Structure formats: structure tokens, C-alpha cells
Amino acid sequence: MTRTRWWLGLLVLPGALAAQAETTVARTGVMFESYAFGSGLPFNRISELTIPVSVTQRIGGGRLVLDLGTAFARASVSEAGGGSGSITHSGLVDTDFRASYGVIPGKLLFNLVGTIPTGARAVADTTIPLFGATGTHLFGFTTPSFGSGGAVSAGFASAVKMRQNWAVGTGASYRYAARYVPVQGGDEMSPGGEIRARFGIEGPFGGRYFRGALVYTTTAANDLGASGESAIGDRVLGYAAVSMPLGNSHLSLYGWNMRRLRARNSTNASTVAVPRGNVLALGARLDRPAGPKTTLSPTLELRHELTGPGQRMELLGYLLRAGSDLRYRLSDRAAAVLQAQLAFGTLHDAGTSVSILGPRLGVMLEWSRP
């Protein structure tokens, strides 16, 4: 539910409600994404509809924050060549329950996340191509995955003041996932544990504000029983953003790059390894007041992905997305976001290059109370 949480978070950006000061915040909405492909692939369209729901409760002056989030999602892949066949999946995704406690307010935070397996667990093998497509970083679907056997994560985040206005943050977490059968009639999978470490820095300079972070993630191999194991290499993600005033508007420029290394056991015959990969994203956002209750935010993002098991990775594709968010304050306790974007680019597969074109449309509502 990573991107679902990002979409819900649009409501607390500049111009929306200051939800951090509220005791209870509830959010919901609808997001629709669809991509049409040129000829050369076995499918000609991928679509996804997501209805996320989340509730946040702050206790003890905000020192303890409880968050519950889930979503209903429906995804489909349409067969190419005028065929009537399609692959479809719909239902709830896993539910996340998160608790954050300020051990030392403003300096040390403890996080505990429980993932309840309300989503798809054992799915038909015919739906595997659908799940692979929605999980591709290039498309950035709101719901990239639809279920698991459940998991528990624990970690901390700390912040230390540096000089007068700068701060340095560190964090780490460990995730344990429960066993489950991912494919109907298949073997039980025991997911490997995952460790994530984060370092960040932020502060003002020359009338601008900088944020930067480096995240390192390592995951143990998944035990597939008699079938062997599956593995993914370590991931290194770097992120940087600069924001600045521009007249009566606010401009944000950002970029991130995620490098997926070769899996440690990729040479073993019994290991199914995720190939190396690299995803680069560059974007810009302009928040411009359009009235006392309205903020218009044009956005632009370029995304580029490489992948491949060889020494030299090959281009998977690129996507340029442009559009705008319209945030409107309905009342002192409610806000709404309308989003309309259009993406186009190319996808490369086995020497074939095909075009990509598709919209992303959404509406999100937030309600809060003191």
C-alpha cells in the first residue's frame, strides 16, 4: 500500500488541512489508472481502480499516533489482437495497522506496523502476469500488490539538530512476514526477513529548502520448500528535493534513483532471482493558490527503468507524466483533491518497442476533527 499512502498524503500538502494538528483524520477516495499499449505485446491494456480508506488517531497530544489503512482494488489486463480474453482480480488488499510513539518528542520515534492478511493470498497461476505488470516501478500503480500472509515490522527514527536550522535523521526497521501459499496448488512460501536503514538531512539554504535521504534495504531469500528459493538483491535508494517560493506560488523539484543489485544466490540452479534493475524519476510540482480555498498544482514527472540479468542492463521503458492536482477546502474540517494526469512513453520487451498512453484520474476526500 505504499503508493496508496502517498496518494492519501496529497491532502496534507500545502493548501490543504493541517491534519497534523488534528486528533482524528479520516481519508477515502477513488483512483483510476489505465495504460494502452501499441502492437507487439500479448496484451493491449492494463487498468486499475483503487478505493483507499484510512483513519488516523492522535493520542496524548500527538505523542502516540495510531493509523489504520486498507483499500479495495480491481485490476485487469486485456488480451491483444481483438481477443475477448482478459485477466482480472478484485478485492481488498492487506490492512496495515501502524502505531508510532514519540519516546523523546521530536528526537526519537518508535514505530510498530502490523499487516493483516485481508488481501489475496493464494491466487490462480493465470493471474501472475497481472500481478507482475501492476508491480512494475515504471507504471507506479497506486496498488502495486494485492496481498500476503501478513507481517510485523518494528523500527525507530531519530532526528538531531545540526547547526542552527538543519537536522540529520536516521532510522532502521526489521520486517518479519508470515508463511503463506501465494499460488493455488503451489508450495508454501516462507518470506525472508527484511532490514531497512535510512539516513536523511534537511534544512534551508539561500531562501530554499533541501531534503535528502539514502535508504538501504536487504531481504533474505524466500523459502519455497521443495521448489527451492526466490531472491531479490539489495536495494539502494537515493532521494533529493528542493523547494522554494516563486512569486505567490511554491515550486518543488525532486528526483530519486533506486538501484537493485544482483541477488546473492542468483547463480544457484534452485534460486529464482529477480534481475538487477534501476529506476530513475525526476519531477517538478508548482503549488499555486487559485483562491482563498483553492490550490492548483501542476505536476510533471519523467520515469526511466532498466533491468536485466546480464552485465549490462537493458531499457525496460520510460514514462513522462503531466497533469495537475486541484485541492479545495470544503470547510474547516474537510478538504478534497481532484487529480488528472496523462502519461505517455515506450515499453521495451524482447527487442520490441511499443508505445504507452494512459490517464490517471482520482478524487480524494479528507475529514478531521480536533
Short mmCIF file of C-alpha atoms in Angstrom, two decimals:
data_model
loop_
_atom_site.label_atom_id
_atom_site.label_comp_id
_atom_site.label_asym_id
_atom_site.label_seq_id
_atom_site.Cartn_x
_atom_site.Cartn_y
_atom_site.Cartn_z
CA MET A 1 0.00 0.00 0.00
CA THR A 2 2.98 2.31 -0.40
CA ARG A 3 1.61 4.44 -3.21
CA THR A 4 -1.89 4.37 -1.70
CA ARG A 5 -0.46 6.07 1.36
CA TRP A 6 1.29 8.64 -0.86
CA TRP A 7 -2.00 9.43 -2.63
CA LEU A 8 -3.80 9.83 0.70
CA GLY A 9 -0.97 12.13 1.76
CA LEU A 10 -1.75 14.62 -1.02
CA LEU A 11 -4.36 16.09 1.27
CA VAL A 12 -1.86 17.29 3.86
CA LEU A 13 0.38 19.16 1.40
CA PRO A 14 0.37 22.99 1.39
CA GLY A 15 -3.07 24.41 0.80
CA ALA A 16 -4.96 21.52 2.42
CA LEU A 17 -5.92 20.89 6.01
CA ALA A 18 -3.19 20.96 8.64
CA ALA A 19 -4.05 17.39 9.58
CA GLN A 20 -1.01 17.01 11.81
CA ALA A 21 -2.72 19.25 14.39
CA GLU A 22 -5.97 17.29 14.43
CA THR A 23 -6.85 14.41 16.74
CA THR A 24 -8.78 12.27 14.25
CA VAL A 25 -8.36 12.27 10.47
CA ALA A 26 -10.27 10.05 8.01
CA ARG A 27 -9.48 9.81 4.29
CA THR A 28 -11.02 8.00 1.35
CA GLY A 29 -11.44 8.42 -2.39
CA VAL A 30 -11.24 6.75 -5.81
CA MET A 31 -8.26 6.42 -8.16
CA PHE A 32 -8.41 5.05 -11.72
CA GLU A 33 -5.33 4.32 -13.85
CA SER A 34 -5.19 2.78 -17.32
CA TYR A 35 -2.43 2.24 -19.88
CA ALA A 36 -2.96 1.33 -23.54
CA PHE A 37 -0.11 -0.38 -25.42
CA GLY A 38 0.79 -0.44 -29.09
CA SER A 39 1.01 -3.68 -31.04
CA GLY A 40 3.71 -6.21 -30.22
CA LEU A 41 2.67 -7.41 -26.76
CA PRO A 42 0.27 -10.21 -25.78
CA PHE A 43 -1.93 -7.60 -24.05
CA ASN A 44 -3.10 -4.14 -25.13
CA ARG A 45 -4.32 -2.52 -21.89
CA ILE A 46 -3.77 -2.62 -18.12
CA SER A 47 -6.26 -0.87 -15.83
CA GLU A 48 -6.60 -0.49 -12.07
CA LEU A 49 -9.25 1.03 -9.82
CA THR A 50 -8.40 1.70 -6.16
CA ILE A 51 -10.63 2.87 -3.31
CA PRO A 52 -8.36 3.56 -0.30
CA VAL A 53 -9.59 4.15 3.25
CA SER A 54 -7.54 5.28 6.24
CA VAL A 55 -8.14 6.60 9.75
CA THR A 56 -5.52 8.32 11.92
CA GLN A 57 -5.95 8.88 15.66
CA ARG A 58 -3.59 11.02 17.75
CA ILE A 59 -3.44 10.43 21.49
CA GLY A 60 -1.66 12.24 24.30
CA GLY A 61 -1.10 15.47 22.42
CA GLY A 62 0.17 13.61 19.36
CA ARG A 63 2.84 11.61 21.17
CA LEU A 64 1.07 8.37 20.22
CA VAL A 65 -0.31 8.09 16.68
CA LEU A 66 -2.45 5.15 15.55
CA ASP A 67 -3.16 4.61 11.86
CA LEU A 68 -5.36 2.04 10.11
CA GLY A 69 -5.39 1.77 6.32
CA THR A 70 -6.67 -0.57 3.63
CA ALA A 71 -8.12 -0.40 0.12
CA PHE A 72 -10.36 -2.14 -2.38
CA ALA A 73 -8.66 -2.67 -5.73
CA ARG A 74 -9.68 -4.03 -9.10
CA ALA A 75 -7.08 -4.65 -11.81
CA SER A 76 -7.35 -6.14 -15.28
CA VAL A 77 -5.24 -6.95 -18.33
CA SER A 78 -6.92 -7.10 -21.75
CA GLU A 79 -5.77 -9.52 -24.44
CA ALA A 80 -4.29 -8.08 -27.64
CA GLY A 81 -5.36 -8.88 -31.17
CA GLY A 82 -9.05 -8.22 -30.66
CA GLY A 83 -9.48 -11.23 -28.39
CA SER A 84 -12.12 -11.24 -25.68
CA GLY A 85 -9.85 -12.78 -23.06
CA SER A 86 -8.73 -10.83 -20.01
CA ILE A 87 -7.17 -11.38 -16.59
CA THR A 88 -9.00 -9.73 -13.71
CA HIS A 89 -8.58 -9.55 -9.95
CA SER A 90 -10.63 -7.60 -7.43
CA GLY A 91 -10.96 -7.48 -3.66
CA LEU A 92 -9.46 -5.97 -0.53
CA VAL A 93 -5.71 -5.58 -0.18
CA ASP A 94 -3.87 -6.19 3.08
CA THR A 95 -4.71 -3.92 6.01
CA ASP A 96 -1.93 -2.03 7.80
CA PHE A 97 -2.18 -1.05 11.44
CA ARG A 98 0.56 1.36 12.46
CA ALA A 99 1.49 2.72 15.88
CA SER A 100 4.09 5.47 16.32
CA TYR A 101 5.23 6.63 19.75
CA GLY A 102 7.45 9.61 20.50
CA VAL A 103 9.87 8.20 23.07
CA ILE A 104 11.64 11.56 23.10
CA PRO A 105 9.27 14.02 21.38
CA GLY A 106 10.84 15.49 18.29
CA LYS A 107 14.00 13.39 18.63
CA LEU A 108 13.23 9.66 18.88
CA LEU A 109 10.20 7.83 17.43
CA PHE A 110 9.34 4.14 17.73
CA ASN A 111 7.21 2.50 15.01
CA LEU A 112 5.30 -0.77 15.01
CA VAL A 113 3.36 -1.95 11.93
CA GLY A 114 1.13 -4.98 11.69
CA THR A 115 0.00 -6.14 8.25
CA ILE A 116 -3.28 -8.07 8.48
CA PRO A 117 -3.75 -10.51 5.54
CA THR A 118 -7.14 -9.26 4.35
CA GLY A 119 -5.98 -9.27 0.71
CA ALA A 120 -5.37 -12.02 -1.83
CA ARG A 121 -3.31 -14.94 -0.50
CA ALA A 122 -3.47 -17.95 -2.83
CA VAL A 123 -4.26 -16.77 -6.37
CA ALA A 124 -4.66 -18.68 -9.63
CA ASP A 125 -1.48 -19.06 -11.69
CA THR A 126 -3.27 -17.40 -14.61
CA THR A 127 -3.23 -14.06 -12.72
CA ILE A 128 0.55 -13.97 -12.25
CA PRO A 129 1.11 -11.79 -15.38
CA LEU A 130 -1.35 -9.24 -13.99
CA PHE A 131 0.43 -9.01 -10.64
CA GLY A 132 3.79 -8.69 -12.39
CA ALA A 133 2.55 -5.79 -14.53
CA THR A 134 0.98 -3.80 -11.67
CA GLY A 135 4.14 -4.23 -9.57
CA THR A 136 6.40 -2.61 -12.19
CA HIS A 137 8.01 0.60 -10.88
CA LEU A 138 7.77 2.22 -14.29
CA PHE A 139 3.97 2.47 -14.10
CA GLY A 140 3.79 3.37 -10.41
CA PHE A 141 0.32 1.93 -9.85
CA THR A 142 -1.49 3.07 -6.71
CA THR A 143 -1.84 -0.57 -5.62
CA PRO A 144 1.30 -2.49 -6.68
CA SER A 145 0.49 -5.66 -4.69
CA PHE A 146 -2.73 -7.29 -3.55
CA GLY A 147 -1.96 -9.49 -0.57
CA SER A 148 0.39 -11.61 1.52
CA GLY A 149 0.32 -13.85 4.55
CA GLY A 150 0.63 -10.94 6.96
CA ALA A 151 3.68 -9.35 8.56
CA VAL A 152 5.02 -7.39 11.53
CA SER A 153 7.55 -4.53 11.30
CA ALA A 154 9.32 -2.67 14.08
CA GLY A 155 11.73 0.21 13.91
CA PHE A 156 12.81 3.65 15.05
CA ALA A 157 13.51 7.08 13.64
CA SER A 158 15.64 9.76 15.25
CA ALA A 159 16.47 13.38 14.48
CA VAL A 160 19.39 15.50 15.67
CA LYS A 161 19.71 19.24 15.18
CA MET A 162 22.76 20.33 13.21
CA ARG A 163 23.88 23.94 13.30
CA GLN A 164 21.01 26.42 13.65
CA ASN A 165 18.32 25.25 11.19
CA TRP A 166 19.50 21.92 9.77
CA ALA A 167 18.68 18.45 11.03
CA VAL A 168 20.04 14.95 10.46
CA GLY A 169 17.79 11.92 10.75
CA THR A 170 18.46 8.19 10.97
CA GLY A 171 16.15 5.22 11.09
CA ALA A 172 16.05 1.45 10.87
CA SER A 173 13.40 -1.27 10.80
CA TYR A 174 13.02 -5.03 10.56
CA ARG A 175 10.10 -6.82 8.89
CA TYR A 176 9.02 -10.39 9.58
CA ALA A 177 6.46 -11.93 7.20
CA ALA A 178 4.30 -14.98 7.87
CA ARG A 179 4.22 -18.10 5.70
CA TYR A 180 1.51 -18.46 3.08
CA VAL A 181 0.71 -20.14 -0.25
CA PRO A 182 0.95 -17.43 -2.96
CA VAL A 183 -0.30 -19.59 -5.86
CA GLN A 184 -3.20 -22.02 -5.70
CA GLY A 185 -1.94 -25.60 -5.71
CA GLY A 186 1.64 -24.42 -5.22
CA ASP A 187 4.15 -24.78 -2.40
CA GLU A 188 4.04 -22.78 0.81
CA MET A 189 6.40 -19.80 0.85
CA SER A 190 8.27 -18.56 3.88
CA PRO A 191 9.27 -14.94 3.11
CA GLY A 192 12.71 -13.80 4.16
CA GLY A 193 13.18 -11.14 6.80
CA GLU A 194 13.86 -7.58 5.63
CA ILE A 195 16.12 -4.94 7.15
CA ARG A 196 15.88 -1.29 6.12
CA ALA A 197 18.19 1.56 7.17
CA ARG A 198 17.68 5.25 6.39
CA PHE A 199 19.79 8.40 6.64
CA GLY A 200 18.39 11.84 5.90
CA ILE A 201 19.30 15.50 6.08
CA GLU A 202 17.24 18.66 5.61
CA GLY A 203 17.44 22.39 6.10
CA PRO A 204 17.20 25.84 4.48
CA PHE A 205 19.77 27.47 2.22
CA GLY A 206 19.63 30.67 0.20
CA GLY A 207 15.85 31.07 0.51
CA ARG A 208 15.30 27.43 -0.47
CA TYR A 209 14.73 24.24 1.50
CA PHE A 210 16.58 20.97 0.86
CA ARG A 211 15.63 17.41 1.77
CA GLY A 212 17.78 14.40 1.03
CA ALA A 213 17.71 10.75 2.04
CA LEU A 214 19.53 7.47 1.44
CA VAL A 215 17.69 4.20 2.08
CA TYR A 216 19.31 0.76 2.06
CA THR A 217 17.17 -2.39 2.05
CA THR A 218 18.28 -6.01 2.25
CA THR A 219 15.94 -9.01 2.14
CA ALA A 220 16.71 -12.65 2.90
CA ALA A 221 15.76 -15.29 0.33
CA ASN A 222 12.19 -16.63 0.30
CA ASP A 223 11.97 -20.33 1.11
CA LEU A 224 9.79 -22.09 -1.49
CA GLY A 225 10.06 -25.54 0.06
CA ALA A 226 10.69 -28.31 -2.46
CA SER A 227 10.82 -25.73 -5.28
CA GLY A 228 13.95 -24.07 -3.88
CA GLU A 229 14.02 -20.36 -3.12
CA SER A 230 13.44 -16.94 -4.65
CA ALA A 231 15.71 -13.98 -4.01
CA ILE A 232 16.00 -10.27 -4.66
CA GLY A 233 19.18 -8.23 -4.44
CA ASP A 234 19.83 -5.39 -2.03
CA ARG A 235 18.24 -2.05 -2.94
CA VAL A 236 19.79 1.38 -2.57
CA LEU A 237 17.50 4.40 -2.97
CA GLY A 238 18.68 8.00 -3.04
CA TYR A 239 16.23 10.91 -2.86
CA ALA A 240 16.70 14.67 -3.08
CA ALA A 241 14.22 17.55 -3.21
CA VAL A 242 14.49 21.33 -3.26
CA SER A 243 11.52 23.62 -2.61
CA MET A 244 11.39 27.38 -2.96
CA PRO A 245 8.93 30.28 -3.18
CA LEU A 246 8.13 31.52 -6.68
CA GLY A 247 6.08 34.68 -6.52
CA ASN A 248 2.91 33.75 -4.66
CA SER A 249 3.48 30.08 -5.54
CA HIS A 250 5.71 27.32 -4.22
CA LEU A 251 7.96 25.26 -6.53
CA SER A 252 9.29 21.80 -5.64
CA LEU A 253 11.90 19.91 -7.67
CA TYR A 254 12.71 16.31 -6.81
CA GLY A 255 14.50 13.23 -8.01
CA TRP A 256 15.08 9.70 -6.81
CA ASN A 257 17.02 6.69 -8.02
CA MET A 258 16.54 3.10 -6.86
CA ARG A 259 19.28 0.59 -7.67
CA ARG A 260 18.50 -3.11 -7.31
CA LEU A 261 21.68 -5.19 -7.06
CA ARG A 262 22.21 -8.76 -8.17
CA ALA A 263 20.72 -11.36 -5.79
CA ARG A 264 23.37 -13.12 -3.72
CA ASN A 265 22.24 -16.62 -4.69
CA SER A 266 21.40 -15.84 -8.32
CA THR A 267 23.88 -18.41 -9.66
CA ASN A 268 22.27 -21.32 -7.78
CA ALA A 269 20.16 -23.55 -10.00
CA SER A 270 17.47 -23.79 -7.31
CA THR A 271 17.13 -19.99 -6.96
CA VAL A 272 14.58 -17.90 -8.83
CA ALA A 273 16.24 -14.48 -8.80
CA VAL A 274 14.77 -11.06 -9.51
CA PRO A 275 17.11 -9.48 -12.09
CA ARG A 276 19.10 -6.35 -11.43
CA GLY A 277 17.33 -3.08 -12.02
CA ASN A 278 17.50 0.68 -11.84
CA VAL A 279 14.62 3.16 -11.65
CA LEU A 280 15.17 6.89 -12.07
CA ALA A 281 12.50 9.55 -11.52
CA LEU A 282 12.75 13.33 -11.96
CA GLY A 283 9.84 15.63 -11.28
CA ALA A 284 8.51 19.09 -10.52
CA ARG A 285 5.44 20.46 -8.76
CA LEU A 286 4.10 24.02 -8.55
CA ASP A 287 1.61 24.82 -5.77
CA ARG A 288 -0.26 27.97 -6.80
CA PRO A 289 -3.16 29.49 -4.83
CA ALA A 290 -6.19 29.95 -7.08
CA GLY A 291 -8.44 31.44 -4.40
CA PRO A 292 -8.88 31.58 -0.64
CA LYS A 293 -9.90 27.90 -0.55
CA THR A 294 -8.31 26.50 -3.71
CA THR A 295 -4.77 25.46 -4.67
CA LEU A 296 -3.84 24.37 -8.21
CA SER A 297 -0.74 22.19 -8.51
CA PRO A 298 0.59 21.35 -12.00
CA THR A 299 2.96 18.35 -11.93
CA LEU A 300 5.48 16.80 -14.32
CA GLU A 301 7.47 13.58 -13.86
CA LEU A 302 9.83 11.53 -16.03
CA ARG A 303 10.40 7.91 -15.03
CA HIS A 304 13.02 5.60 -16.60
CA GLU A 305 13.67 1.92 -15.79
CA LEU A 306 16.47 -0.51 -16.66
CA THR A 307 16.52 -4.23 -15.91
CA GLY A 308 18.23 -7.45 -16.92
CA PRO A 309 20.30 -10.36 -15.55
CA GLY A 310 23.38 -9.64 -17.67
CA GLN A 311 26.39 -7.44 -17.05
CA ARG A 312 24.69 -4.63 -18.94
CA MET A 313 21.08 -3.84 -18.06
CA GLU A 314 18.61 -3.14 -20.85
CA LEU A 315 15.95 -0.45 -21.12
CA LEU A 316 12.56 -1.60 -19.86
CA GLY A 317 10.91 1.69 -20.74
CA TYR A 318 10.31 5.33 -19.91
CA LEU A 319 7.20 7.28 -18.99
CA LEU A 320 6.50 11.01 -18.99
CA ARG A 321 3.53 12.04 -16.87
CA ALA A 322 1.96 15.51 -16.81
CA GLY A 323 -1.15 16.79 -15.09
CA SER A 324 -2.48 18.75 -12.15
CA ASP A 325 -3.98 18.43 -8.68
CA LEU A 326 -6.78 20.74 -7.54
CA ARG A 327 -7.08 20.98 -3.75
CA TYR A 328 -10.20 22.64 -2.31
CA ARG A 329 -11.02 23.34 1.33
CA LEU A 330 -14.66 22.29 1.72
CA SER A 331 -14.87 23.52 5.32
CA ASP A 332 -12.72 23.94 8.40
CA ARG A 333 -12.83 20.15 8.82
CA ALA A 334 -12.96 18.81 5.26
CA ALA A 335 -10.86 19.05 2.10
CA ALA A 336 -10.89 17.47 -1.34
CA VAL A 337 -8.27 16.76 -4.01
CA LEU A 338 -9.04 16.22 -7.69
CA GLN A 339 -6.24 14.72 -9.79
CA ALA A 340 -5.97 14.44 -13.59
CA GLN A 341 -2.80 13.25 -15.32
CA LEU A 342 -1.80 11.82 -18.69
CA ALA A 343 1.25 9.61 -19.24
CA PHE A 344 2.97 8.53 -22.44
CA GLY A 345 6.17 6.68 -23.25
CA THR A 346 7.55 3.39 -24.54
CA LEU A 347 7.95 -0.16 -23.22
CA HIS A 348 10.67 -2.50 -24.46
CA ASP A 349 10.28 -6.27 -24.39
CA ALA A 350 12.41 -8.89 -26.17
CA GLY A 351 13.63 -6.42 -28.78
CA THR A 352 10.15 -4.97 -29.36
CA SER A 353 9.35 -1.33 -28.58
CA VAL A 354 5.71 -0.40 -28.06
CA SER A 355 4.01 2.87 -27.18
CA ILE A 356 2.29 3.59 -23.84
CA LEU A 357 -0.53 6.06 -23.31
CA GLY A 358 -2.92 6.38 -20.42
CA PRO A 359 -4.66 8.60 -17.85
CA ARG A 360 -4.65 8.72 -14.08
CA LEU A 361 -7.83 10.22 -12.61
CA GLY A 362 -8.76 10.49 -8.97
CA VAL A 363 -10.68 12.24 -6.24
CA MET A 364 -9.78 12.13 -2.55
CA LEU A 365 -11.70 13.39 0.49
CA GLU A 366 -10.44 14.13 3.99
CA TRP A 367 -12.34 14.87 7.19
CA SER A 368 -10.79 15.81 10.51
CA ARG A 369 -11.82 16.84 13.98
CA PRO A 370 -9.90 18.40 16.88
#
